[in-house]
Amino acid sequence: MLDQEAVDKFKAGIRGEVIQPGDASYEEARKVYNGMIDKRPRLIARCANVADVTAAVDFARTHGLLLAVQGGGHNGPGLGTCDDGLVIALSRMKGVRVDLAAGTVRAEGGCTWADVDHVTHAFGFAVPSGIISTTGVGGLTLGGGIGHLTRGYGLTIDNLLGADVVLADGRLVSTSATEQPDLFWAIRGGGGNFGVVTSFLFKMQPVSENYAGPMLCHIDRAADVLKWYRDFIVKAPENLTGFFAFLVVPPGPPFPEELHLKTMCGVVWCYSGPEAVAKGPSIFAEIREAMQPALDFVGPIPHPALQSMFDGLFVPGLQWYWKADFVHTLSDEAVALHVKHGSQVPTVHSTMHLYPIDGAAGRVGKSETAWNYRDAKWSEVIVGVDPDPANKDRIISWARDYWNALHPHCAPGAYVNFMMADEGDERIQATYGPNYGRLAAVKATYDPHNLFRVNQNIKPAG
Ligand SMILES: Cc1cc2nc3c(=O)[nH]c(=O)nc-3n(C[C@H](O)[C@H](O)[C@H](O)COP(=O)(O)OP(=O)(O)OC[C@H]3O[C@@H](n4cnc5c(N)ncnc54)[C@H](O)[C@@H]3O)c2cc1C
């Protein structure tokens, strides 16, 4: 039982707010992005600054409370919240500071990518992130970060230069390649296992206007298009990233009416860098010739517009069920299975994506960061998504059946940010492979009692 006097003292001592059951804002505050998650925390601490975060970590530790840390709240299995424990919600900590001389940007732990893109774009730069701008910088970065710029500029963690972290014992430390380098190694892929990151320091890249967008093809051409994509993308210029997708065309503008609700396949392309707009048309001549798309939205587009292109479709509160894998090779047999299951996408929001992770991301050594799968070519994700909770079983069984069919053709591990929390410790160990032992040792140094365990958990060594 938590003593209310202690709660009141904690409340009085921080600049942010502490919300508990019965408060008017509690029902709204406990929601996360995935509508399938229905957790009831004992306390939600909306921290306003680093001092609040240290106070909240100390409070959870000294009162033996389960502790969850929430960046953008997007995590599939809802690892930014918990039942009966304390949630450190960072959504008030959204400061973004560009240093043009150094070519860097510092973002506080509660930023979404929209917050960062808004500032960096004003100066002609971007940080490699994901494909939806409402996703949190915190969770996406700590898990790795795969998106439109991966082949040209690496994973998000490959652009991380440092971070400020509140540790389990309440200490605030700065970490980088030269300060607490073991911690810096671990947070680049090891998730929220090591502390609360109150700010991230990123290198900015010269990405402002892309030549980008979706190209969709009729589903009866799916096998040919996927085989062509498989062979093309690994040899394409690195500034060209494109993820393959099976999807259902939404029934509204800007899509032509004859395609509404049709299951299609396609690629969402992004050609980036200082010469993207000038060189885009010639780069895409070959692609257009090969794909013969039924819908072609590729053209010049500002980076923040590309990043937020799908935000309106994927609004908060939908039901989400995630399954994932890493892929080294896509055999013809695997292509046939993709076509079989991808043709049965069950709802307008459900989809399968194959994200290329070669190029700049693939050149980083397997042990340079905690992110082990540097030799894989794709990160595959199958997401069953729908607004209606009544469709939950349908979207889950589609995602599981699809994954069960493809998994024998994939690597043992998967990207931690694309998994639910139902896959067990062995799967986490397979994901980190030879890096797991070192991660467990770093965990034992910085969080020996596993205070930070609401995550894809790495157990402290020993
Ligand atoms: C619509 C959608 C699109 C997505 N697209 C992509 C994509 O393109 N590329 C990609 O790589 N991923 C993508 N993801 C997956 C995404 O990276 C994960 O869901 C990630 O966990 C979200 O981070 P968050 O901060 O929003 O989540 P939260 O739910 O807030 O947190 C997730 C985990 O990270 C930890 N965490 C978050 N912030 C901090 C912090 N500051 N300090 C310490 N720990 C922290 C939490 O404790 C928790 O364990 C997408 C997810 C969604 C829902």
Coordinates of C-alpha atoms and ligand atoms in Angstrom, one line a residue:
M1 CA 0.0 0.0 0.0
L2 CA 1.3 3.4 -0.9
D3 CA 1.1 6.0 1.8
Q4 CA -0.9 9.1 0.6
E5 CA 1.2 11.4 2.7
A6 CA 4.3 10.2 0.8
V7 CA 2.4 10.8 -2.5
D8 CA 1.5 14.3 -1.5
K9 CA 5.0 15.1 -0.6
F10 CA 6.2 13.8 -3.9
K11 CA 3.6 15.9 -5.7
A12 CA 4.5 19.0 -3.8
G13 CA 8.2 18.5 -4.7
I14 CA 8.0 18.4 -8.5
R15 CA 7.3 21.1 -11.1
G16 CA 5.2 18.8 -13.2
E17 CA 2.0 17.1 -12.2
V18 CA 1.2 13.7 -10.5
I19 CA -2.1 12.2 -11.6
Q20 CA -3.7 9.3 -9.7
P21 CA -7.0 7.3 -10.0
G22 CA -9.9 9.5 -9.3
D23 CA -8.4 12.6 -10.7
A24 CA -10.3 14.2 -13.5
S25 CA -7.5 13.8 -16.0
Y26 CA -6.7 10.2 -15.0
E27 CA -8.7 8.4 -17.7
E28 CA -7.2 10.5 -20.5
A29 CA -3.7 10.4 -19.0
R30 CA -3.5 6.6 -18.8
K31 CA -4.3 6.1 -22.5
V32 CA -1.5 5.1 -24.9
Y33 CA -1.4 5.0 -28.7
N34 CA -2.4 1.3 -29.0
G35 CA -6.1 1.1 -28.1
M36 CA -5.6 -2.6 -27.2
I37 CA -3.6 -1.5 -24.1
D38 CA -5.7 -0.9 -21.0
K39 CA -3.4 -0.3 -18.0
R40 CA -4.2 1.4 -14.8
P41 CA -1.1 3.0 -13.2
R42 CA -1.1 3.9 -9.5
L43 CA 0.6 7.2 -10.3
I44 CA 1.4 9.1 -13.5
A45 CA 4.2 11.7 -13.1
R46 CA 4.2 14.2 -16.0
C47 CA 7.7 15.4 -15.4
A48 CA 8.6 19.0 -16.4
N49 CA 12.3 18.7 -16.1
V50 CA 15.3 16.6 -15.2
A51 CA 14.9 17.2 -11.5
D52 CA 11.4 15.9 -11.6
V53 CA 12.7 12.8 -13.4
T54 CA 15.3 12.1 -10.7
A55 CA 12.6 12.6 -8.0
A56 CA 10.2 10.2 -9.7
V57 CA 13.0 7.5 -10.1
D58 CA 13.9 7.9 -6.4
F59 CA 10.2 7.7 -5.4
A60 CA 9.6 4.5 -7.4
R61 CA 12.8 2.9 -6.1
T62 CA 12.3 3.8 -2.4
H63 CA 8.6 2.7 -2.5
G64 CA 9.2 -0.5 -4.4
L65 CA 6.9 0.6 -7.2
L66 CA 6.9 -0.9 -10.7
L67 CA 8.3 1.8 -12.9
A68 CA 7.4 2.6 -16.6
V69 CA 8.9 5.3 -18.7
Q70 CA 6.9 6.9 -21.5
G71 CA 8.4 8.9 -24.4
G72 CA 5.8 9.1 -27.2
G73 CA 3.6 6.3 -25.9
H74 CA 3.6 4.5 -29.3
N75 CA 5.0 1.2 -28.2
G76 CA 3.0 -1.8 -29.6
P77 CA 2.8 -3.8 -26.3
G78 CA 2.3 -0.6 -24.3
L79 CA 5.7 -0.7 -22.6
G80 CA 5.4 3.1 -21.8
T81 CA 2.8 2.3 -19.1
C82 CA 2.0 -0.3 -16.5
D83 CA -0.6 -1.6 -14.0
D84 CA -0.4 -0.4 -10.4
G85 CA 3.0 1.3 -10.8
L86 CA 4.5 4.7 -11.4
V87 CA 4.6 6.0 -15.0
I88 CA 7.2 8.7 -15.7
A89 CA 5.6 10.5 -18.6
L90 CA 8.0 12.8 -20.5
S91 CA 5.5 14.5 -22.8
R92 CA 6.1 17.9 -21.2
M93 CA 9.8 17.7 -21.9
K94 CA 9.9 18.7 -25.6
G95 CA 12.8 21.1 -25.9
V96 CA 14.7 21.0 -29.2
R97 CA 17.9 23.0 -29.6
V98 CA 19.9 23.1 -32.9
D99 CA 23.6 23.9 -32.9
L100 CA 24.3 24.9 -36.5
A101 CA 28.1 25.3 -35.9
A102 CA 28.3 21.7 -34.6
G103 CA 25.7 20.3 -37.0
T104 CA 23.8 18.8 -34.1
V105 CA 20.4 18.9 -32.5
R106 CA 19.5 18.1 -28.8
A107 CA 16.0 16.8 -28.2
E108 CA 14.4 16.3 -24.8
G109 CA 13.1 12.8 -24.0
G110 CA 9.4 13.6 -24.5
C111 CA 9.8 14.8 -28.1
T112 CA 8.0 13.2 -31.0
W113 CA 9.7 13.1 -34.3
A114 CA 7.3 15.9 -35.5
D115 CA 8.8 18.1 -32.8
V116 CA 12.4 17.5 -34.0
D117 CA 11.6 17.6 -37.8
H118 CA 9.8 21.0 -37.3
V119 CA 13.0 22.6 -35.9
T120 CA 15.7 20.8 -38.0
H121 CA 13.8 21.4 -41.3
A122 CA 13.8 25.2 -40.7
F123 CA 17.6 25.0 -41.1
G124 CA 17.7 22.5 -44.0
F125 CA 18.5 19.3 -42.0
A126 CA 16.9 16.2 -40.6
V127 CA 17.8 13.3 -38.3
P128 CA 17.1 9.8 -39.6
S129 CA 14.0 8.5 -37.8
G130 CA 10.9 6.4 -38.8
I131 CA 7.9 6.9 -41.1
I132 CA 5.3 8.3 -38.8
S133 CA 5.9 11.7 -37.1
T134 CA 3.9 11.1 -34.0
T135 CA 6.2 8.3 -32.8
G136 CA 8.4 9.2 -29.8
V137 CA 12.0 10.0 -30.2
G138 CA 12.7 8.1 -26.9
G139 CA 11.5 4.6 -27.7
L140 CA 12.3 4.7 -31.4
T141 CA 15.9 5.8 -30.8
L142 CA 16.7 3.4 -28.0
G143 CA 15.4 0.5 -30.0
G144 CA 17.5 1.4 -33.1
G145 CA 15.3 3.5 -35.4
I146 CA 14.5 2.4 -39.0
G147 CA 12.9 4.7 -41.6
H148 CA 13.1 6.6 -44.8
L149 CA 16.7 7.6 -44.4
T150 CA 18.2 4.2 -43.2
R151 CA 20.1 3.2 -46.3
G152 CA 21.7 6.6 -46.9
Y153 CA 22.4 7.8 -43.3
G154 CA 22.0 4.8 -41.1
L155 CA 19.8 3.9 -38.2
T156 CA 18.7 6.6 -35.8
I157 CA 21.3 5.3 -33.3
D158 CA 24.0 5.7 -35.9
N159 CA 23.3 9.4 -35.7
L160 CA 23.3 9.5 -31.9
L161 CA 26.2 11.4 -30.4
G162 CA 25.3 11.4 -26.7
A163 CA 22.5 11.4 -24.2
D164 CA 21.7 12.5 -20.6
V165 CA 20.4 9.6 -18.6
V166 CA 18.9 9.4 -15.1
L167 CA 20.1 6.1 -13.7
A168 CA 18.3 3.7 -11.3
D169 CA 20.0 5.2 -8.3
G170 CA 18.8 8.6 -9.3
R171 CA 22.1 10.0 -10.6
L172 CA 22.1 12.0 -13.8
V173 CA 25.0 11.2 -16.2
S174 CA 26.0 12.3 -19.6
T175 CA 27.1 9.5 -21.9
S176 CA 28.8 9.5 -25.3
A177 CA 31.7 7.7 -27.1
T178 CA 34.0 9.2 -24.5
E179 CA 31.8 9.4 -21.3
Q180 CA 30.6 6.2 -19.8
P181 CA 31.1 4.5 -23.2
D182 CA 29.7 1.2 -22.0
L183 CA 26.4 2.9 -21.3
F184 CA 26.5 4.7 -24.7
W185 CA 27.1 1.4 -26.4
A186 CA 24.1 -0.2 -24.6
I187 CA 21.5 2.5 -25.2
R188 CA 22.2 2.3 -28.9
G189 CA 19.7 -0.6 -29.4
G190 CA 19.2 -1.9 -25.9
G191 CA 15.9 0.0 -25.4
G192 CA 14.9 1.7 -22.1
N193 CA 16.8 -0.9 -20.0
F194 CA 19.4 1.4 -18.6
G195 CA 17.7 4.6 -17.4
V196 CA 15.5 7.5 -18.3
V197 CA 17.0 9.4 -21.2
T198 CA 16.1 13.0 -20.6
S199 CA 17.8 14.3 -23.7
F200 CA 19.4 12.9 -26.9
L201 CA 22.2 14.6 -28.9
F202 CA 22.0 13.8 -32.7
K203 CA 24.1 14.6 -35.7
M204 CA 21.9 16.3 -38.4
Q205 CA 22.0 15.2 -42.0
P206 CA 21.6 17.5 -45.1
V207 CA 18.1 16.3 -45.8
S208 CA 15.4 18.9 -46.6
E209 CA 13.5 18.2 -49.9
N210 CA 13.2 14.6 -50.9
Y211 CA 12.0 13.0 -54.1
A212 CA 9.7 10.5 -52.5
G213 CA 6.3 9.0 -52.0
P214 CA 4.3 5.7 -52.6
M215 CA 4.0 3.8 -55.9
L216 CA 1.3 1.1 -55.9
C217 CA 0.7 -1.9 -58.2
H218 CA -2.2 -4.2 -58.7
I219 CA -2.1 -7.3 -56.4
D220 CA -2.0 -9.8 -59.3
R221 CA 1.5 -8.4 -60.1
A222 CA 2.7 -8.8 -56.5
A223 CA 5.1 -11.8 -57.1
D224 CA 6.9 -10.0 -60.0
V225 CA 7.1 -6.7 -58.2
L226 CA 8.4 -8.2 -55.0
K227 CA 11.1 -10.2 -56.9
W228 CA 12.1 -7.1 -58.8
Y229 CA 12.3 -5.0 -55.6
R230 CA 14.3 -7.7 -53.8
D231 CA 17.0 -7.6 -56.5
F232 CA 16.9 -3.9 -57.2
I233 CA 17.0 -2.3 -53.7
V234 CA 20.2 -4.0 -52.5
K235 CA 22.1 -2.5 -55.5
A236 CA 20.3 0.9 -55.6
P237 CA 22.1 4.1 -54.7
E238 CA 22.3 4.4 -50.9
N239 CA 20.4 7.7 -50.8
L240 CA 17.4 5.7 -52.1
T241 CA 15.4 3.8 -49.5
G242 CA 12.1 2.2 -50.3
F243 CA 10.0 -0.1 -48.1
F244 CA 7.8 -2.8 -49.7
A245 CA 4.2 -3.0 -48.5
F246 CA 1.0 -5.0 -48.9
L247 CA -1.9 -2.7 -48.0
V248 CA -5.5 -1.8 -48.6
V249 CA -6.1 1.6 -50.4
P250 CA -8.1 3.9 -48.0
P251 CA -11.5 4.9 -49.3
G252 CA -11.0 8.6 -49.7
P253 CA -8.9 11.3 -51.2
P254 CA -6.2 11.6 -52.5
F255 CA -6.7 8.0 -53.8
P256 CA -8.6 7.6 -57.1
E257 CA -12.1 6.1 -56.5
E258 CA -11.4 3.0 -58.7
L259 CA -8.7 1.9 -56.3
H260 CA -10.6 2.5 -53.0
L261 CA -10.5 -0.6 -50.7
K262 CA -8.4 -2.5 -53.2
T263 CA -5.6 -4.7 -51.8
M264 CA -2.4 -3.6 -53.5
C265 CA 1.3 -4.0 -53.2
G266 CA 3.9 -1.3 -53.6
V267 CA 6.9 0.6 -52.4
V268 CA 7.1 3.8 -50.4
W269 CA 10.2 5.4 -51.8
C270 CA 12.5 8.1 -50.5
Y271 CA 15.4 9.5 -52.5
S272 CA 17.1 12.0 -50.2
G273 CA 20.1 14.3 -49.9
P274 CA 21.1 17.7 -51.3
E275 CA 20.6 16.6 -54.9
A276 CA 17.4 14.6 -54.4
V277 CA 15.0 16.9 -56.3
A278 CA 17.4 17.5 -59.2
K279 CA 18.4 13.9 -59.7
G280 CA 15.1 12.2 -58.6
P281 CA 13.4 12.0 -62.0
S282 CA 16.4 10.3 -63.7
I283 CA 16.8 7.9 -60.7
F284 CA 13.1 7.0 -60.9
A285 CA 13.0 6.4 -64.7
E286 CA 14.2 2.8 -64.2
I287 CA 11.9 2.3 -61.3
R288 CA 8.8 3.5 -63.1
E289 CA 9.7 1.4 -66.1
A290 CA 10.0 -1.8 -63.9
M291 CA 7.1 -1.2 -61.6
Q292 CA 4.5 0.2 -64.1
P293 CA 2.6 1.5 -61.1
A294 CA -1.2 1.9 -61.1
L295 CA -0.7 4.8 -58.7
D296 CA 2.4 7.0 -58.6
F297 CA 2.6 9.7 -55.9
V298 CA 6.4 10.0 -56.1
G299 CA 7.7 13.6 -56.5
P300 CA 9.5 16.4 -54.7
I301 CA 8.3 16.6 -51.1
P302 CA 9.6 18.4 -48.0
H303 CA 11.0 16.0 -45.4
P304 CA 8.4 16.8 -42.7
A305 CA 5.6 16.3 -45.2
L306 CA 6.9 12.8 -46.0
Q307 CA 7.3 12.0 -42.3
S308 CA 3.7 12.9 -41.5
M309 CA 2.2 11.5 -44.7
F310 CA 0.5 8.6 -42.9
D311 CA -0.2 10.3 -39.6
G312 CA -3.8 11.0 -40.6
L313 CA -4.5 7.3 -41.3
F314 CA -2.8 6.0 -38.2
V315 CA -4.5 8.1 -35.5
P316 CA -4.1 7.3 -31.8
G317 CA -6.4 4.7 -30.3
L318 CA -6.5 2.0 -33.0
Q319 CA -6.1 -1.7 -32.1
W320 CA -2.5 -2.8 -33.0
Y321 CA -1.0 -6.3 -33.0
W322 CA 2.7 -6.6 -34.1
K323 CA 4.8 -9.5 -35.4
A324 CA 8.3 -9.1 -36.8
D325 CA 11.5 -10.7 -38.0
F326 CA 14.8 -9.9 -39.6
V327 CA 15.4 -11.2 -43.1
H328 CA 18.7 -12.1 -44.8
T329 CA 17.5 -13.4 -48.1
L330 CA 14.1 -13.4 -49.8
S331 CA 13.8 -16.7 -51.7
D332 CA 11.2 -17.3 -54.4
E333 CA 9.4 -19.6 -51.9
A334 CA 9.3 -16.7 -49.3
V335 CA 8.0 -14.4 -52.0
A336 CA 5.2 -16.8 -52.8
L337 CA 4.2 -17.0 -49.1
H338 CA 4.3 -13.2 -48.8
V339 CA 2.0 -12.9 -51.8
K340 CA -0.4 -15.5 -50.4
H341 CA -0.7 -13.8 -46.9
G342 CA -0.2 -10.2 -48.2
S343 CA -3.2 -10.6 -50.5
Q344 CA -5.4 -11.3 -47.5
V345 CA -4.7 -8.1 -45.6
P346 CA -7.8 -8.1 -43.3
T347 CA -8.5 -4.4 -42.8
V348 CA -7.8 -0.9 -44.2
H349 CA -5.1 -0.2 -41.6
S350 CA -3.4 -3.6 -41.5
T351 CA -0.2 -3.9 -43.5
M352 CA 3.1 -5.7 -44.0
H353 CA 6.3 -3.7 -44.5
L354 CA 9.8 -4.9 -45.5
Y355 CA 12.2 -2.1 -44.5
P356 CA 15.7 -2.3 -46.1
I357 CA 18.5 -2.1 -43.5
D358 CA 21.5 -2.4 -45.7
G359 CA 23.6 0.6 -47.0
A360 CA 24.9 2.9 -44.3
A361 CA 23.1 0.9 -41.5
G362 CA 24.6 -2.4 -42.7
R363 CA 28.2 -1.0 -42.8
V364 CA 28.3 -0.5 -39.0
G365 CA 29.9 -3.4 -37.2
K366 CA 27.7 -5.9 -35.3
S367 CA 29.4 -5.2 -32.0
E368 CA 29.9 -1.4 -32.5
T369 CA 26.5 -0.8 -31.0
A370 CA 24.0 -3.1 -29.2
W371 CA 22.0 -3.5 -32.4
N372 CA 23.2 -6.9 -33.7
Y373 CA 21.5 -7.6 -37.0
R374 CA 23.8 -5.4 -39.2
D375 CA 24.1 -8.2 -41.7
A376 CA 20.4 -8.6 -42.3
K377 CA 18.9 -7.0 -45.4
W378 CA 15.4 -6.3 -44.2
S379 CA 13.4 -5.7 -41.1
E380 CA 9.9 -7.3 -41.7
V381 CA 6.8 -6.2 -39.8
I382 CA 3.3 -7.5 -40.0
V383 CA 0.7 -5.4 -38.2
G384 CA -2.9 -6.2 -37.7
V385 CA -4.6 -2.8 -37.2
D386 CA -8.2 -1.7 -36.9
P387 CA -10.3 0.9 -35.0
D388 CA -12.9 -1.7 -33.9
P389 CA -12.0 -3.8 -30.8
A390 CA -14.5 -6.4 -32.2
N391 CA -12.0 -7.1 -35.0
K392 CA -9.2 -7.8 -32.5
D393 CA -9.1 -11.6 -33.0
R394 CA -9.3 -11.3 -36.8
I395 CA -6.3 -9.0 -37.0
I396 CA -4.3 -11.0 -34.5
S397 CA -4.9 -14.3 -36.3
W398 CA -4.0 -12.8 -39.7
A399 CA -0.7 -11.4 -38.3
R400 CA 0.2 -14.7 -36.6
D401 CA -0.7 -16.9 -39.5
Y402 CA 1.4 -14.7 -41.9
W403 CA 4.3 -14.6 -39.4
N404 CA 4.2 -18.4 -38.8
A405 CA 4.4 -19.0 -42.5
L406 CA 7.4 -16.7 -43.1
H407 CA 9.3 -17.2 -39.9
P408 CA 11.1 -20.3 -41.1
H409 CA 12.6 -18.1 -43.9
C410 CA 13.8 -15.5 -41.4
A411 CA 16.5 -15.0 -38.8
P412 CA 15.8 -16.0 -35.2
G413 CA 15.6 -12.4 -33.8
A414 CA 13.5 -9.4 -34.6
Y415 CA 13.6 -5.6 -34.2
V416 CA 12.6 -4.9 -30.6
N417 CA 10.4 -2.0 -31.6
F418 CA 8.3 -4.1 -33.8
M419 CA 7.4 -6.8 -31.3
M420 CA 4.7 -7.3 -28.8
A421 CA 5.6 -8.5 -25.3
D422 CA 4.5 -12.1 -25.8
E423 CA 7.6 -13.6 -27.4
G424 CA 9.7 -14.6 -24.3
D425 CA 13.3 -14.1 -23.1
E426 CA 14.7 -16.4 -25.7
R427 CA 13.5 -14.2 -28.5
I428 CA 15.1 -11.1 -26.9
Q429 CA 18.3 -13.0 -26.5
A430 CA 18.1 -14.1 -30.2
T431 CA 17.6 -10.5 -31.2
Y432 CA 20.8 -9.3 -29.5
G433 CA 22.7 -12.5 -30.3
P434 CA 26.4 -12.2 -29.3
N435 CA 25.8 -8.7 -27.8
Y436 CA 23.3 -10.1 -25.2
G437 CA 26.1 -11.0 -22.6
R438 CA 27.6 -7.6 -22.8
L439 CA 24.2 -5.9 -22.5
A440 CA 23.5 -8.0 -19.4
A441 CA 26.8 -6.9 -17.9
V442 CA 26.1 -3.2 -18.6
K443 CA 22.7 -3.7 -17.1
A444 CA 24.2 -5.2 -13.9
T445 CA 26.5 -2.1 -13.6
Y446 CA 23.8 0.5 -14.1
D447 CA 20.5 -1.2 -13.0
P448 CA 21.5 -4.2 -10.9
H449 CA 18.0 -4.6 -9.4
N450 CA 16.2 -4.3 -12.7
L451 CA 14.2 -1.2 -11.8
F452 CA 13.8 -0.5 -15.5
R453 CA 12.0 -3.7 -16.5
V454 CA 8.9 -2.5 -18.3
N455 CA 10.6 -2.9 -21.7
Q456 CA 11.9 -5.8 -23.9
N457 CA 13.9 -6.7 -20.8
I458 CA 17.6 -7.5 -20.5
K459 CA 18.2 -9.3 -17.2
P460 CA 21.2 -8.0 -15.2
A461 CA 24.1 -10.5 -15.4
G462 CA 24.6 -12.7 -12.3
Ligands
LIG1 C1 2.4 4.1 -36.0 C2 3.7 3.6 -35.7 C3 4.7 3.7 -36.6 C4 6.0 3.3 -36.3 N1 7.0 3.4 -37.2 C5 8.3 3.1 -36.9 C6 9.3 3.3 -37.8 O1 9.1 3.8 -38.9 N2 10.6 3.0 -37.5 C7 10.9 2.4 -36.3 O2 12.1 2.2 -36.0 N3 9.9 2.2 -35.4 C8 8.6 2.5 -35.7 N4 7.6 2.3 -34.8 C9 7.9 1.5 -33.5 C10 8.4 2.5 -32.5 O3 9.8 2.7 -32.7 C11 8.2 1.9 -31.1 O4 6.8 1.7 -30.9 C12 8.8 2.7 -30.0 O5 8.8 1.9 -28.8 C13 8.0 4.0 -29.8 O6 8.6 4.9 -29.0 P1 7.8 5.8 -28.0 O7 8.7 6.7 -27.2 O8 6.7 6.5 -28.8 O9 7.1 4.7 -27.1 P2 6.8 4.5 -25.5 O10 5.6 3.6 -25.5 O11 6.7 5.8 -24.8 O12 8.1 3.8 -25.0 C14 8.5 2.6 -25.6 C15 9.7 2.0 -24.8 O13 10.8 2.9 -24.8 C16 11.1 3.3 -23.5 N5 11.4 4.7 -23.6 C17 10.7 5.7 -24.3 N6 11.3 6.9 -24.1 C18 12.3 6.7 -23.2 C19 13.2 7.6 -22.6 N7 13.2 8.9 -22.9 N8 14.1 7.1 -21.8 C20 14.1 5.7 -21.5 N9 13.2 4.9 -22.0 C21 12.3 5.4 -22.9 C22 9.9 3.0 -22.7 O14 10.2 2.7 -21.3 C23 9.4 1.7 -23.3 O15 10.0 0.6 -22.9 C24 6.3 2.7 -35.0 C25 5.3 2.6 -34.1 C26 4.0 3.0 -34.4 C27 2.9 2.8 -33.4

